[in-house]
mmCIF file of C-alpha atoms in Angstrom:
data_model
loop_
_atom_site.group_PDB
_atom_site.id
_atom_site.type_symbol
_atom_site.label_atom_id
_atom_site.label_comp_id
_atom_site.label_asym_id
_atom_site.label_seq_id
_atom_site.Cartn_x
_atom_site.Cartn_y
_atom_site.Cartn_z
ATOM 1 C CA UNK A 42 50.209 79.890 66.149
ATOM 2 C CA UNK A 43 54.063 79.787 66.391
ATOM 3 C CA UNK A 44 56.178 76.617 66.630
ATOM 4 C CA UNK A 45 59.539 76.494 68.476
ATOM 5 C CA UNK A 46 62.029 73.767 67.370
ATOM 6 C CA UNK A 47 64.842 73.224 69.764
ATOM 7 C CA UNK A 48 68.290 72.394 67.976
ATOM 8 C CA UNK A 49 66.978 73.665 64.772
ATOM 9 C CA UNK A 50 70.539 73.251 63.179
ATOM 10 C CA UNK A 51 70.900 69.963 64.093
ATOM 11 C CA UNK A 52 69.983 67.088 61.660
ATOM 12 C CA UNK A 53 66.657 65.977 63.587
ATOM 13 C CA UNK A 54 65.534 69.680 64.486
ATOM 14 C CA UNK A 55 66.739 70.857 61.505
ATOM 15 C CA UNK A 56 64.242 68.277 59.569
ATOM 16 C CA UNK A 57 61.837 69.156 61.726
ATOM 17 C CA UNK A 58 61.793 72.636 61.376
ATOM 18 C CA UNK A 59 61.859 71.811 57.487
ATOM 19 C CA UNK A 60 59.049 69.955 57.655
ATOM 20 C CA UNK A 61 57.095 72.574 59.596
ATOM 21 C CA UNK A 62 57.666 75.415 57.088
ATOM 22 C CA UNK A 63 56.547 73.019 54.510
ATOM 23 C CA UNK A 64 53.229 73.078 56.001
ATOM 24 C CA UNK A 65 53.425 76.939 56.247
ATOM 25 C CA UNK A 66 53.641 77.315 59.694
ATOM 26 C CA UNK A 67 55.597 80.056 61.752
ATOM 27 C CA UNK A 68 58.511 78.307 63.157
ATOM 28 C CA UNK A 69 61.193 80.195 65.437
ATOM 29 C CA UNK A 70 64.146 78.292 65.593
ATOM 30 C CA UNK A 71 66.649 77.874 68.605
ATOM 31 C CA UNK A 72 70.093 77.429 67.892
ATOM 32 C CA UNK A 73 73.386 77.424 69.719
ATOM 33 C CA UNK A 74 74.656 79.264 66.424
ATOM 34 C CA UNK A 75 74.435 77.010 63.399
ATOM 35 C CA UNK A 76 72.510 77.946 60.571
ATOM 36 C CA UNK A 77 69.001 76.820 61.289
ATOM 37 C CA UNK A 78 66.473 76.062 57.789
ATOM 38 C CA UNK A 79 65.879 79.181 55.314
ATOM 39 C CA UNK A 80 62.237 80.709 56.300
ATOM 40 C CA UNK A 81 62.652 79.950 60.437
ATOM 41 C CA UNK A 82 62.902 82.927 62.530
ATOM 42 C CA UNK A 83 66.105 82.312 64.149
ATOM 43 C CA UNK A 84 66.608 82.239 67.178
ATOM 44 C CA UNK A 85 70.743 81.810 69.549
ATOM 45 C CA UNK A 86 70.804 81.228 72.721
ATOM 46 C CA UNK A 87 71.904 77.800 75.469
ATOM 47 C CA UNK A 88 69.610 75.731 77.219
ATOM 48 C CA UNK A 89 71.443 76.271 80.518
ATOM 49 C CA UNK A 90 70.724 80.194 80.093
ATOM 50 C CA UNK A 91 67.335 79.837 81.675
ATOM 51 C CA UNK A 92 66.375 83.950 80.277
ATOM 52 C CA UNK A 93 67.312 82.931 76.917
ATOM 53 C CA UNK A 94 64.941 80.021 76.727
ATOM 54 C CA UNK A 95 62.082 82.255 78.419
ATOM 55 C CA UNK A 96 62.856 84.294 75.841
ATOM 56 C CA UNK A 97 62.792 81.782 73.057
ATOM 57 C CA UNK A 98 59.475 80.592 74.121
ATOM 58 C CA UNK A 99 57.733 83.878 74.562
ATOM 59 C CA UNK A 100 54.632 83.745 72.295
ATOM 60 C CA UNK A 101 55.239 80.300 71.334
ATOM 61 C CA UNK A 102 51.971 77.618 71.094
ATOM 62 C CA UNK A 103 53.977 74.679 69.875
ATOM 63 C CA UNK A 104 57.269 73.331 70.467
ATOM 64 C CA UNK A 105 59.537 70.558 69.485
ATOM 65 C CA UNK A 106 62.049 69.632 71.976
ATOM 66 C CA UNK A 107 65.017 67.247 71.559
ATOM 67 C CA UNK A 108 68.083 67.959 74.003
ATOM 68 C CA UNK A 109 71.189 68.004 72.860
ATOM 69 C CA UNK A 110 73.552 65.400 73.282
ATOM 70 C CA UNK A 111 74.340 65.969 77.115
ATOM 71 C CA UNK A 112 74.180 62.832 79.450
ATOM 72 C CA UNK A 113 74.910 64.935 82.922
ATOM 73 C CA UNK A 114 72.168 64.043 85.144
ATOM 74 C CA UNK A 115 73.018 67.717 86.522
ATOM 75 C CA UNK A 116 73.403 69.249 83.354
ATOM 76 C CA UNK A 117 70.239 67.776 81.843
ATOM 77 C CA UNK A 118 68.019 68.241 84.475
ATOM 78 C CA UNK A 119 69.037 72.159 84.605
ATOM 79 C CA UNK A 120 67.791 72.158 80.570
ATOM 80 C CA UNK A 121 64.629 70.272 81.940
ATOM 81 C CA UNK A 122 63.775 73.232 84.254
ATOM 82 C CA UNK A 123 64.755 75.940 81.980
ATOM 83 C CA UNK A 124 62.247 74.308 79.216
ATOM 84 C CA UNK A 125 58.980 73.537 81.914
ATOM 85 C CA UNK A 126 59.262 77.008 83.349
ATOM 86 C CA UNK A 127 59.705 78.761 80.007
ATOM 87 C CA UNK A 128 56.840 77.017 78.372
ATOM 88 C CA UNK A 129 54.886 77.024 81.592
ATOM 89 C CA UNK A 130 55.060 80.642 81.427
ATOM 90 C CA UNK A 131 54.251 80.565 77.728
ATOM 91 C CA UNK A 132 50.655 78.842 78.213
ATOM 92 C CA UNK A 133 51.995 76.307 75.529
ATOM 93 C CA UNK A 134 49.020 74.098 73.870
ATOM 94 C CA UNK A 135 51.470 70.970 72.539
ATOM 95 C CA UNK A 136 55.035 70.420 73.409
ATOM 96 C CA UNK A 137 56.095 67.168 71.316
ATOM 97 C CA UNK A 138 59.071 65.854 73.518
ATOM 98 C CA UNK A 139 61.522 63.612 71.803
ATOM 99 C CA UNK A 140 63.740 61.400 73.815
ATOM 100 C CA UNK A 141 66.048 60.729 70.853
ATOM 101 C CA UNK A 142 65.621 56.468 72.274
ATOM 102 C CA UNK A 143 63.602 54.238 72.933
ATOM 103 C CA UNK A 144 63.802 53.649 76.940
ATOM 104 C CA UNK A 145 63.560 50.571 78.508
ATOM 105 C CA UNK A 146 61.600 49.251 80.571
ATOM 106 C CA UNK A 147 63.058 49.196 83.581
ATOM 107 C CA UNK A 148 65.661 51.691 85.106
ATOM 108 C CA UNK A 149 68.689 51.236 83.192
ATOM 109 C CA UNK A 150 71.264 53.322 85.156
ATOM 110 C CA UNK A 151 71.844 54.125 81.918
ATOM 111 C CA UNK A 152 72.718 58.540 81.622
ATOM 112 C CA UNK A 153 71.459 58.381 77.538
ATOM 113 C CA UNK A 154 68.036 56.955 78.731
ATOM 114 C CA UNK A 155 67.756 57.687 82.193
ATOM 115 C CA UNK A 156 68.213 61.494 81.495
ATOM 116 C CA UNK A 157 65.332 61.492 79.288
ATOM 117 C CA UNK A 158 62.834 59.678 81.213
ATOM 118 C CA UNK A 159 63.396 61.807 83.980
ATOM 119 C CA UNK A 160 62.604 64.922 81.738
ATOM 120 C CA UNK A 161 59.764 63.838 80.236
ATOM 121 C CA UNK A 162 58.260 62.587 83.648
ATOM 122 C CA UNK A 163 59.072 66.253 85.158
ATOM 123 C CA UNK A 164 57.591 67.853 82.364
ATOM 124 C CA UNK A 165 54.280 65.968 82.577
ATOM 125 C CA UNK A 166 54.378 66.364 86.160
ATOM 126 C CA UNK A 167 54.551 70.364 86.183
ATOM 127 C CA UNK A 168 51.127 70.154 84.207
ATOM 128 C CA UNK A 169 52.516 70.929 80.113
ATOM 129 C CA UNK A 170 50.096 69.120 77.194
ATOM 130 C CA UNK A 171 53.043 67.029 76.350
ATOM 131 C CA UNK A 172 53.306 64.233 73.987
ATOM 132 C CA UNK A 173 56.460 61.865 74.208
ATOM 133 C CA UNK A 174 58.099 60.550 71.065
ATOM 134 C CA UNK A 175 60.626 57.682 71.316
ATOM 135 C CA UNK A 176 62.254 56.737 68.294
ATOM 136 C CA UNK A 177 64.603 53.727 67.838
ATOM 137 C CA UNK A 178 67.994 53.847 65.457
ATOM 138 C CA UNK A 179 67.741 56.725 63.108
ATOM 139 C CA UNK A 180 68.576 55.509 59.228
ATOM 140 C CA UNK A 181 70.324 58.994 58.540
ATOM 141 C CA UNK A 182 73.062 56.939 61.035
ATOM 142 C CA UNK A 183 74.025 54.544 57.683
ATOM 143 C CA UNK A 184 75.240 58.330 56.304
ATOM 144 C CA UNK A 185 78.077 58.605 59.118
ATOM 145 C CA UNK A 186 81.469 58.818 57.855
ATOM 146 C CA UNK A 187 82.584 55.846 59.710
ATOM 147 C CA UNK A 188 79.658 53.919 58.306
ATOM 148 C CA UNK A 189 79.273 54.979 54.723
ATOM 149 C CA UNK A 190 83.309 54.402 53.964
ATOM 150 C CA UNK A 191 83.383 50.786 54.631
ATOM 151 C CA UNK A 192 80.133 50.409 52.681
ATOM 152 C CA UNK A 193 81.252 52.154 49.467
ATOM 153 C CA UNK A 194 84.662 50.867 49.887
ATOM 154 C CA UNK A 195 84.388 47.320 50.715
ATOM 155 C CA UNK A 196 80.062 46.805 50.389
ATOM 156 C CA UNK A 197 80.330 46.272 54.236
ATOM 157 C CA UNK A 198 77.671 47.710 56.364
ATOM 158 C CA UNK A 199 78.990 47.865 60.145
ATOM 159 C CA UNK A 200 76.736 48.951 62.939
ATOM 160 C CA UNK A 201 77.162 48.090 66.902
ATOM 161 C CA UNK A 202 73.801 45.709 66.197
ATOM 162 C CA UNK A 203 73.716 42.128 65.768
ATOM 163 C CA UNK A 204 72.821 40.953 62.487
ATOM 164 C CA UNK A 205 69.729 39.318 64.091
ATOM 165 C CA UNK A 206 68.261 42.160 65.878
ATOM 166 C CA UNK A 207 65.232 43.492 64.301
ATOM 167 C CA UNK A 208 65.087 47.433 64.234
ATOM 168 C CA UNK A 209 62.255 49.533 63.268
ATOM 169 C CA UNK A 210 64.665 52.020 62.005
ATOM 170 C CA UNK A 211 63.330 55.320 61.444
ATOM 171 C CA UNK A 212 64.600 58.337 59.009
ATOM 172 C CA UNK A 213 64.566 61.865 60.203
ATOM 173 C CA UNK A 214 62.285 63.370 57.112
ATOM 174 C CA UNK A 215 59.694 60.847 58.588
ATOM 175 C CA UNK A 216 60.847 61.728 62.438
ATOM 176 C CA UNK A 217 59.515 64.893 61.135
ATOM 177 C CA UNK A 218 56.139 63.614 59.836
ATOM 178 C CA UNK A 219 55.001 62.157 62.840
ATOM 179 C CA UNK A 220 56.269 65.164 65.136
ATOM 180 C CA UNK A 221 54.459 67.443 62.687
ATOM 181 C CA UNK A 222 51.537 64.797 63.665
ATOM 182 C CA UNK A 223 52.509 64.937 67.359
ATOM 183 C CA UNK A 224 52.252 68.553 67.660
ATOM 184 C CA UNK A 225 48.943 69.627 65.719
ATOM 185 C CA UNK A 226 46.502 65.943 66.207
ATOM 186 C CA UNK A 227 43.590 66.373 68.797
ATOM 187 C CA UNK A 228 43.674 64.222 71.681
ATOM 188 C CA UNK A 229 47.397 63.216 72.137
ATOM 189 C CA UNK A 230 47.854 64.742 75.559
ATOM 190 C CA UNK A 231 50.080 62.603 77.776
ATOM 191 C CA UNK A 232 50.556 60.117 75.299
ATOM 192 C CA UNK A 233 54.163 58.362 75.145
ATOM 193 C CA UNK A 234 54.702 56.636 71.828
ATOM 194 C CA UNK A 235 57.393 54.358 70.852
ATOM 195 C CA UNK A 236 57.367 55.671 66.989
ATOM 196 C CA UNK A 237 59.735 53.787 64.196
ATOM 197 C CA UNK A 238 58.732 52.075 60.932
ATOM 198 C CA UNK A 239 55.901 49.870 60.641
ATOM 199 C CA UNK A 240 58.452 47.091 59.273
ATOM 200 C CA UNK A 241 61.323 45.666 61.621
ATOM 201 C CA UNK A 242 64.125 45.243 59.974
ATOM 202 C CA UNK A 243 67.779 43.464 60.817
ATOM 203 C CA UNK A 244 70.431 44.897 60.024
ATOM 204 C CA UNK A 245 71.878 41.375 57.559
ATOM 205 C CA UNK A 246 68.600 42.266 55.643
ATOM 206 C CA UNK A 247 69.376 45.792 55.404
ATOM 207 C CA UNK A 248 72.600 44.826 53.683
ATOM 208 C CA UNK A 249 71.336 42.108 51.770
ATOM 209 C CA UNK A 250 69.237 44.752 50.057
ATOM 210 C CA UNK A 251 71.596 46.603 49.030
ATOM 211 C CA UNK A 252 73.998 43.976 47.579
ATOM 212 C CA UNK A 253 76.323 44.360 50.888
ATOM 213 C CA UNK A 254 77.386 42.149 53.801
ATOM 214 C CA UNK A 255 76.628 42.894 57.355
ATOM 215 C CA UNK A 256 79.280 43.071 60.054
ATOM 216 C CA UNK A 257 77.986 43.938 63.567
ATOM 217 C CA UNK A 258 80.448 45.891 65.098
ATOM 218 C CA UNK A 259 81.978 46.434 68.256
ATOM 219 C CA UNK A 260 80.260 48.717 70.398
ATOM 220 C CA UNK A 261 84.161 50.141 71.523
ATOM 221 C CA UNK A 262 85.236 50.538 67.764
ATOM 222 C CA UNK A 263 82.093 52.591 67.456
ATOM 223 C CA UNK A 264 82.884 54.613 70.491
ATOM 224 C CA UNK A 265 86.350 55.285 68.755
ATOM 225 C CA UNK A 266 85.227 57.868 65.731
ATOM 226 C CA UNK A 267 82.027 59.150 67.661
ATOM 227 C CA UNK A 268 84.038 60.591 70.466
ATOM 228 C CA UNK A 269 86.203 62.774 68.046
ATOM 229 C CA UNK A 270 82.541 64.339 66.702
ATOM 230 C CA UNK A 271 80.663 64.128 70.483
ATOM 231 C CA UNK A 272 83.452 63.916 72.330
ATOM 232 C CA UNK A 273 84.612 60.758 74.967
ATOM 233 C CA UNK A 274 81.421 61.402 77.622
ATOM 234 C CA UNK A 275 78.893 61.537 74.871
ATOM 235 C CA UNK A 276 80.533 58.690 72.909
ATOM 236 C CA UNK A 277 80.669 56.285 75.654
ATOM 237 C CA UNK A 278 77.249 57.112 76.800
ATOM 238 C CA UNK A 279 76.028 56.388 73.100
ATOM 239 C CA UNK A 280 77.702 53.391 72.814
ATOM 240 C CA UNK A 281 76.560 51.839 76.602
ATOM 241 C CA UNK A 282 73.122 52.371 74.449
ATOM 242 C CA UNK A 283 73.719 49.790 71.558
ATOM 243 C CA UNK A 284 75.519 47.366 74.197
ATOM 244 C CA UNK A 285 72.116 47.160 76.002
ATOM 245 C CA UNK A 286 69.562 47.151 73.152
ATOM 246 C CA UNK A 287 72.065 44.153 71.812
ATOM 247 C CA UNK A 288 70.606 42.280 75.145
ATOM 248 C CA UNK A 289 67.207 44.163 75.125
ATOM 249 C CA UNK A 290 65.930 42.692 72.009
ATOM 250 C CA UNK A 291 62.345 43.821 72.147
ATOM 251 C CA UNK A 292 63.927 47.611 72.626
ATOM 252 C CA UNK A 293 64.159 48.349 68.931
ATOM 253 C CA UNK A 294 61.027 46.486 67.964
ATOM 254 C CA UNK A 295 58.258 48.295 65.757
ATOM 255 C CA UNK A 296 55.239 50.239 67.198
ATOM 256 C CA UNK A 297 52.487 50.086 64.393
ATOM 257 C CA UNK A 298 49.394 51.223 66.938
ATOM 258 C CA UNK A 299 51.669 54.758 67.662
ATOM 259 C CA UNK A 300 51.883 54.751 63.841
ATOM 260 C CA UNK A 301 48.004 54.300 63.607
ATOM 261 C CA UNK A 302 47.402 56.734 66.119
ATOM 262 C CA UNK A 303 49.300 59.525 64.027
ATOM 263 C CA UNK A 304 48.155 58.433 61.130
ATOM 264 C CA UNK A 305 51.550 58.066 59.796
ATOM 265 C CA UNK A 306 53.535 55.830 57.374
ATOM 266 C CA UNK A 307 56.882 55.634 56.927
ATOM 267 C CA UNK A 308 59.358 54.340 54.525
ATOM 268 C CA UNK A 309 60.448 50.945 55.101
ATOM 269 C CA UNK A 310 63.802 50.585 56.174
ATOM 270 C CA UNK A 311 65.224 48.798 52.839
ATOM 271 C CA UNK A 312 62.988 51.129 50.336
ATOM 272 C CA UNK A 313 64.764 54.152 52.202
ATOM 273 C CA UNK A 314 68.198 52.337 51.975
ATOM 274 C CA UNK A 315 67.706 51.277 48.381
ATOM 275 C CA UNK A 316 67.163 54.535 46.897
ATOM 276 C CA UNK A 317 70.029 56.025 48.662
ATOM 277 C CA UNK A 318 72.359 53.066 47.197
ATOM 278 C CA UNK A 319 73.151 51.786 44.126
ATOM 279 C CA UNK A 320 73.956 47.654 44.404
ATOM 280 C CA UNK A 321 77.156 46.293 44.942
ATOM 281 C CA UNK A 322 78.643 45.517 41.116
ATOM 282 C CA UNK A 323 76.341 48.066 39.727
ATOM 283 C CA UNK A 324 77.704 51.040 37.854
#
């Protein structure tokens, strides 16, 4: 066996990746040129280079895929071919796809979600064993600069939520756990699973449990510092996200039968907060 992550360098693949080496299994990892974990075959190339990908996939049995943060319908769909073909061609026995959302219901006109469900629809159309993994807000989030300052600095924790909104927030060491599920389980085949913590969570009670306050922040103050990491396209289509799960309440909501079905548990949201942060007024 040999397991491809896609974006290996990044903070999802990269835990992913981690995860899989863990287990001692082969992983090759694809990278646009960061560093991807110690033990993973590397592996550089761009999802729009449709021989590189081929290439990346050749001899592969098992891949994670998460695309990089690229909203353009035109863009993305390119990546989407590039990805079926190559693992077409590669006789693949599980490719995990991870939307990096939840997706709603209904068409959103949204580029973050619509994107995705079009790839994983044309990538269970051309035939590929794949299982579909949709996670909600990621916890590792709280870490952002533009997050973590207020917190420490005023015990403030801001996120474009309302304080009301339960979230079955989700870390990336246990994204990895239930990928590492996704890809080696019997019987998942065609299976989309909203995946996230067994525990819904708001984000007031998130603070609360930490000693901190909760201020639910503008979706266009959030835009501000993510474009200068993403860039404006990516930032706006990030934040168009939060503005409609603030109105789709039942978006973020916990999943425990996907969570049964992998036989996975993870950390509640306020255990996995807690032991990253000390109280407010604590030394």
């Amino acid at each position: 066996m040999t397991f491809l992550v896609l974006n290996a360098a990044g903070a999802q693949g990269g835990a992913i990746a981690r995860r899989l080496l863990a287990e001692g299994l082969p992983v090759r990892a694809f990278t646009r040129g960061g560093r991807p974990p110690q033990g993973a075959r590397p592996f550089t190339g761009d999802l729009a280079d449709g021989a590189a990908v081929k290439a990346a996939f050749d001899g592969v049995t098992h891949a994670s895929v998460m695309l990089p943060m690229v909203y353009d319908p035109e863009t993305v769909a390119g990546y989407v071919r590039n990805v079926r073909d190559a693992a077409l061609a590669a006789g693949v026995r599980r490719l995990v796809f991870n939307t990096g959302n939840r997706l709603p219901a209904r068409d959103s006109g949204l580029p973050a979600f619509e994107t995705r469900r079009l790839a994983g629809d044309e990538l269970r159309a051309a035939g590929l064993p794949v299982v579909e993994l949709r996670p909600p807000i990621y916890l590792d989030n709280l870490a952002a600069p533009w997050v973590a300052a207020p917190l420490a600095a005023e015990g403030v924790l801001a996120y474009p939520l309302p304080a009301d909104l339960p979230v079955a927030w989700l870390s990336h060491a246990d994204l990895a756990e239930i990928t590492l599920a996704a890809l080696t389980l019997d019987g998942l085949e065609g299976r989309i699973l909203d995946v996230g913590a067994a525990e819904a969570v708001t984000g007031a009670d998130l603070a609360a449990a930490i000693g901190a306050r909760y201020e639910a922040q503008d979706p266009d103050a959030f835009e501000t510092p993510l474009a200068t990491l993403a860039g404006p396209a990516t930032a706006a289509a990030v934040a168009a996200t939060y503005r409609w799960a603030a109105v789709d309440r039942a978006l973020l909501a916990a999943a425990p039968a996907a969570l049964d079905l992998l036989s996975v548990r993870p950390a509640t949201p306020t255990a996995w907060l807690t032991r990253r942060h000390e109280p407010a007024g604590r030394a």
